[in-house]
Coordinates of C-alpha atoms in Angstrom, one line a residue:
T170 CA 33.4 15.0 -126.6
M171 CA 32.7 18.7 -126.8
K172 CA 30.2 18.5 -123.9
K173 CA 32.8 16.9 -121.7
M174 CA 35.4 19.5 -122.5
S175 CA 32.9 22.3 -121.7
R176 CA 32.2 20.8 -118.3
V177 CA 35.9 20.6 -117.6
V178 CA 36.5 24.2 -118.5
L179 CA 33.6 25.4 -116.3
S180 CA 34.9 23.5 -113.3
I181 CA 38.3 25.0 -113.7
G182 CA 36.9 28.4 -113.9
M183 CA 34.9 28.0 -110.7
V184 CA 38.0 26.9 -108.9
V185 CA 39.9 30.0 -110.1
L186 CA 37.2 32.3 -109.0
L187 CA 37.1 30.8 -105.5
A188 CA 40.8 31.1 -105.2
M189 CA 40.8 34.8 -106.1
A190 CA 38.1 35.5 -103.6
G191 CA 40.0 33.9 -100.7
C192 CA 43.3 35.6 -101.4
G193 CA 42.2 39.0 -102.4
G194 CA 41.3 40.2 -98.9
G195 CA 37.8 41.3 -99.8
E196 CA 35.4 42.4 -97.1
E197 CA 32.8 39.9 -97.9
A198 CA 33.3 36.5 -96.5
A199 CA 33.7 33.7 -98.9
V200 CA 30.7 31.5 -99.4
V201 CA 31.4 28.1 -98.2
A202 CA 29.9 25.6 -100.4
E203 CA 29.3 23.1 -97.6
P204 CA 26.9 24.0 -94.7
V205 CA 28.5 24.9 -91.4
G206 CA 27.5 22.7 -88.5
L207 CA 25.9 24.3 -85.3
P208 CA 28.0 24.3 -82.1
P209 CA 27.2 21.5 -79.7
S210 CA 24.5 22.0 -77.1
R211 CA 25.6 23.5 -73.8
T212 CA 26.6 20.9 -71.3
P213 CA 24.9 21.3 -67.9
A214 CA 27.1 22.8 -65.2
S215 CA 29.1 20.3 -63.3
P216 CA 28.2 19.8 -59.6
T217 CA 30.4 21.5 -57.1
T218 CA 33.4 19.7 -56.2
Q219 CA 32.4 19.4 -52.5
P220 CA 31.4 15.8 -51.9
T221 CA 27.9 15.1 -50.8
A222 CA 26.8 12.3 -48.4
A223 CA 25.4 9.4 -50.2
L224 CA 21.7 9.2 -49.7
T225 CA 20.5 6.2 -47.8
P226 CA 17.6 4.6 -49.5
P227 CA 14.4 4.6 -47.4
P228 CA 13.7 1.4 -45.6
A229 CA 11.3 -1.0 -47.0
P230 CA 7.9 -0.5 -45.6
T231 CA 7.0 -2.9 -42.8
A232 CA 4.2 -5.1 -43.6
V233 CA 1.1 -4.2 -41.6
P234 CA -0.2 -7.3 -39.8
T235 CA -3.6 -8.3 -40.9
R236 CA -6.3 -9.8 -38.7
P237 CA -6.5 -13.5 -39.3
P238 CA -9.7 -14.5 -40.9
S239 CA -12.4 -15.6 -38.6
P240 CA -12.8 -19.3 -38.4
T241 CA -15.5 -20.7 -40.5
P242 CA -18.5 -21.5 -38.4
T243 CA -19.0 -25.2 -38.0
T244 CA -22.0 -27.2 -37.0
E245 CA -19.9 -29.4 -34.7
A246 CA -20.4 -29.1 -31.0
L247 CA -17.7 -26.9 -29.4
S248 CA -15.8 -28.2 -26.4
P249 CA -16.5 -26.3 -23.2
L250 CA -13.9 -23.8 -22.2
P251 CA -11.8 -24.8 -19.2
T252 CA -12.9 -23.4 -15.8
P253 CA -10.5 -20.5 -14.9
L254 CA -8.2 -21.3 -12.1
P255 CA -8.6 -19.3 -8.9
S256 CA -6.1 -16.6 -7.9
A257 CA -2.6 -17.7 -6.9
T258 CA -3.3 -16.7 -3.2
P259 CA -3.2 -19.9 -1.3
L260 CA -6.2 -20.7 0.7
P261 CA -5.8 -21.1 4.5
P262 CA -5.8 -24.7 5.6
T263 CA -9.1 -25.9 6.8
E264 CA -9.0 -26.6 10.6
T265 CA -10.6 -29.6 12.0
P266 CA -13.1 -28.6 14.6
V267 CA -12.1 -29.6 18.1
P268 CA -14.7 -31.8 19.8
L269 CA -16.2 -30.1 22.7
T270 CA -17.1 -31.7 26.0
P271 CA -20.3 -30.6 27.6
I272 CA -19.7 -28.8 30.9
G273 CA -22.4 -30.9 32.5
Q274 CA -20.3 -34.1 31.9
L275 CA -16.9 -32.8 33.2
G276 CA -17.2 -34.9 36.3
A277 CA -16.1 -37.9 34.3
W278 CA -13.0 -36.2 33.0
V279 CA -11.2 -35.1 36.2
G280 CA -7.4 -35.2 35.6
Q281 CA -7.8 -35.1 31.8
E282 CA -7.6 -32.3 29.3
V283 CA -10.8 -31.3 27.6
T284 CA -12.1 -28.5 25.4
V285 CA -15.2 -26.6 26.6
A286 CA -17.0 -23.6 25.3
G287 CA -19.4 -21.3 27.2
R288 CA -20.5 -17.8 28.1
V289 CA -19.0 -15.9 31.0
V290 CA -21.7 -15.4 33.6
G291 CA -19.5 -14.5 36.6
T292 CA -16.1 -12.9 37.4
A293 CA -14.0 -12.8 40.6
S294 CA -10.5 -12.0 41.6
F295 CA -8.2 -13.4 44.3
S296 CA -4.7 -12.8 45.4
A297 CA -3.1 -15.1 42.8
G298 CA -5.4 -14.7 39.8
F299 CA -8.9 -14.4 38.3
K300 CA -11.9 -16.6 38.1
F301 CA -14.6 -16.8 35.4
T302 CA -17.8 -18.8 35.6
L303 CA -18.6 -20.5 32.2
D304 CA -22.1 -21.7 31.3
D305 CA -22.9 -23.7 28.1
G306 CA -26.5 -24.6 29.0
S307 CA -25.6 -28.1 30.3
G308 CA -23.9 -26.8 33.4
Q309 CA -21.4 -24.3 34.9
V310 CA -17.7 -24.6 35.7
T311 CA -15.0 -22.2 37.0
L312 CA -12.3 -21.1 34.7
L313 CA -9.3 -20.4 36.9
M314 CA -6.5 -18.3 35.4
W315 CA -3.4 -17.7 37.5
H316 CA -1.8 -14.2 37.0
T317 CA 0.9 -15.6 34.8
V318 CA -1.6 -17.3 32.5
Y319 CA -3.9 -14.2 32.4
D320 CA -1.0 -12.0 31.5
D321 CA -0.1 -14.4 28.7
C322 CA -3.6 -14.4 27.2
W323 CA -3.7 -12.1 24.2
D324 CA -7.6 -12.1 24.4
A325 CA -7.7 -10.9 28.0
A326 CA -9.1 -7.5 27.0
G327 CA -12.3 -9.1 25.7
L328 CA -12.6 -11.6 28.5
N329 CA -15.4 -10.2 30.6
L330 CA -19.1 -10.8 31.5
G331 CA -21.0 -11.8 28.4
A332 CA -18.0 -13.0 26.4
Q333 CA -18.2 -16.4 24.6
V334 CA -15.1 -18.4 25.4
Q335 CA -13.4 -21.6 24.4
V336 CA -10.9 -23.3 26.7
T337 CA -8.6 -26.2 26.4
A338 CA -7.3 -27.3 29.9
P339 CA -7.2 -30.1 32.4
V340 CA -10.2 -30.6 34.6
E341 CA -9.5 -30.3 38.4
S342 CA -11.6 -30.7 41.5
Y343 CA -11.1 -28.2 44.4
E344 CA -13.1 -28.5 47.6
G345 CA -15.7 -30.5 45.8
A346 CA -16.1 -28.0 42.9
L347 CA -15.0 -28.6 39.4
Q348 CA -12.7 -26.1 37.6
I349 CA -10.6 -26.0 34.5
V350 CA -7.1 -24.6 34.9
P351 CA -5.2 -23.7 31.7
T352 CA -1.4 -23.8 31.9
W353 CA -0.8 -21.0 29.3
G354 CA -2.6 -18.1 27.9
G355 CA -3.1 -19.6 24.5
G356 CA -5.4 -22.2 26.0
V357 CA -8.1 -19.5 26.4
T358 CA -9.7 -18.2 23.2
V359 CA -12.4 -15.4 23.2
L360 CA -14.8 -16.3 20.4
Q361 CA -17.0 -13.3 21.1
P362 CA -15.4 -10.5 23.2
A363 CA -17.3 -8.3 25.7
A364 CA -16.3 -5.0 27.2
A365 CA -16.9 -4.1 30.9
W366 CA -20.3 -2.5 31.1
A367 CA -23.1 -1.8 33.5
E368 CA -25.8 0.9 34.1
L369 CA -24.2 4.3 34.3
R370 CA -25.2 5.9 37.6
A371 CA -24.7 9.4 39.1
V372 CA -22.7 9.3 42.3
N373 CA -25.4 10.9 44.4
T374 CA -27.9 8.2 43.4
L375 CA -25.9 5.3 44.9
G376 CA -27.1 4.1 48.3
D377 CA -27.7 1.2 50.6
A378 CA -30.2 -0.4 48.1
D379 CA -27.4 -0.8 45.6
E380 CA -25.2 -3.0 47.8
G381 CA -24.1 -6.0 45.8
Q382 CA -25.1 -4.5 42.5
R383 CA -22.8 -4.0 39.5
V384 CA -22.8 -0.4 38.4
M385 CA -20.7 2.1 36.4
I386 CA -19.6 5.6 37.3
E387 CA -17.6 8.1 35.3
G388 CA -15.9 11.3 36.4
Q389 CA -12.7 13.0 37.4
V390 CA -10.1 11.7 39.9
V391 CA -10.4 13.9 43.0
R392 CA -7.8 12.3 45.3
T393 CA -6.0 9.0 45.9
S394 CA -4.8 7.1 49.0
G395 CA -2.3 4.3 48.7
F396 CA -1.8 1.2 50.8
Q397 CA 0.5 -1.8 50.5
S398 CA -2.2 -4.1 49.0
A399 CA -4.7 -1.7 47.5
V400 CA -5.4 2.0 46.6
E401 CA -8.5 4.1 47.1
V402 CA -9.4 6.5 44.3
Y403 CA -12.2 9.0 44.8
V404 CA -14.1 9.8 41.7
G405 CA -16.3 12.9 41.3
D406 CA -18.9 13.5 38.6
G407 CA -20.3 16.9 39.8
T408 CA -23.0 15.3 42.0
G409 CA -20.6 14.0 44.6
D410 CA -17.5 11.8 45.2
F411 CA -17.4 8.0 45.5
K412 CA -14.6 5.8 46.7
V413 CA -13.2 3.2 44.3
F414 CA -11.3 0.4 46.0
I415 CA -8.7 -1.3 43.7
W416 CA -6.6 -4.3 44.8
R417 CA -2.9 -4.0 43.8
T418 CA -3.1 -7.2 41.7
V419 CA -5.8 -5.4 39.6
L420 CA -4.1 -2.0 39.7
D421 CA -0.9 -3.3 38.3
R422 CA -2.6 -4.5 35.1
I423 CA -4.7 -1.4 34.4
L424 CA -3.7 0.4 31.2
Q425 CA -2.3 3.9 32.0
N426 CA -2.8 3.3 35.7
T427 CA -0.6 6.3 36.7
A428 CA -3.5 8.5 35.7
L429 CA -5.4 7.2 38.7
G430 CA -3.0 9.0 41.0
T431 CA -3.3 12.3 39.0
P432 CA -6.2 14.6 40.0
G433 CA -8.3 15.7 37.1
S434 CA -7.8 12.5 35.0
H435 CA -11.1 11.3 33.4
V436 CA -11.9 7.7 34.3
R437 CA -14.8 5.2 33.9
V438 CA -15.1 2.4 36.5
V439 CA -17.4 -0.7 36.5
G440 CA -17.6 -2.6 39.7
T441 CA -19.7 -4.0 42.5
V442 CA -21.1 -1.8 45.3
T443 CA -19.6 -3.1 48.5
R444 CA -19.9 -2.1 52.1
Y445 CA -16.8 -1.7 54.3
R446 CA -16.9 -0.3 57.8
D447 CA -20.3 1.2 57.2
A448 CA -19.2 3.0 54.1
L449 CA -20.1 2.1 50.5
E450 CA -17.3 1.7 47.9
L451 CA -17.1 0.4 44.3
V452 CA -14.8 -2.6 43.8
P453 CA -13.7 -3.4 40.2
T454 CA -13.0 -7.1 39.6
L455 CA -10.8 -7.1 36.5
P456 CA -8.1 -4.8 35.1
Y457 CA -10.3 -3.9 32.1
D458 CA -13.1 -2.8 34.4
V459 CA -11.2 0.5 34.9
V460 CA -10.7 2.6 31.8
V461 CA -8.6 5.8 31.7
V462 CA -10.6 8.0 29.3
Q463 CA -8.2 10.9 29.4
M464 CA -5.1 11.5 31.5
A465 CA -4.8 15.0 33.2
E466 CA -1.8 17.0 32.0

């Protein structure tokens, strides 16, 4: 009992002493029996009030395609690959060859249309057209082309001595001689063209021995004389002048024929040396036998 009373007295005393220290205004702070807790940790600064754009999450990575695994080799026989198709360009239709009639057998075909082929071995002109002698080895025949047919023939420039020609036309007989006479220019096809050509001769070398020969001269137009049916063009090459006689039917079809009336024009002429009134002259047969190399200005 005494111990309990002593503990009570001590407790009361301690309370009295603490009360006197808090009220007395002493300089020393009262000792707090319980420990004082530390202030809370500093809160991180709040973000600025300015709103920020929401971040878009990066797109998911695209899967990289992988090479498919190589097929497992097999011992089975592989099917052959299909043959590649040709290009889309259509092939030209195959033309059926036209059967040719030998020139030597044309006598049995008078009044009928045939197709012949041969080489030009002769040329001639007349008032209404031109004539070509064709030879295929079995015989010869005259190809007669009226002016309208010749002018309609797009191969006329290559139709000359030495050309290989194919003709589809009726067979006719004139004064006992056979001839084929096409009715339009497309009936004559030049398979192998030929240009007018002959041995080039200096003017001063031409003489009586050349009469009837086919030759070529080249030079400048010196002067020209005109007639109703023909013109005479004098050509000089520095060794002399030589007369070229051109029928109007030929002259009208010569390319750049106005140059023949202009002195100084450079021309080349292939023709036959002919005698007229004791004078030699050169007579071209076809329009393409006369070539204007350069027209004088």
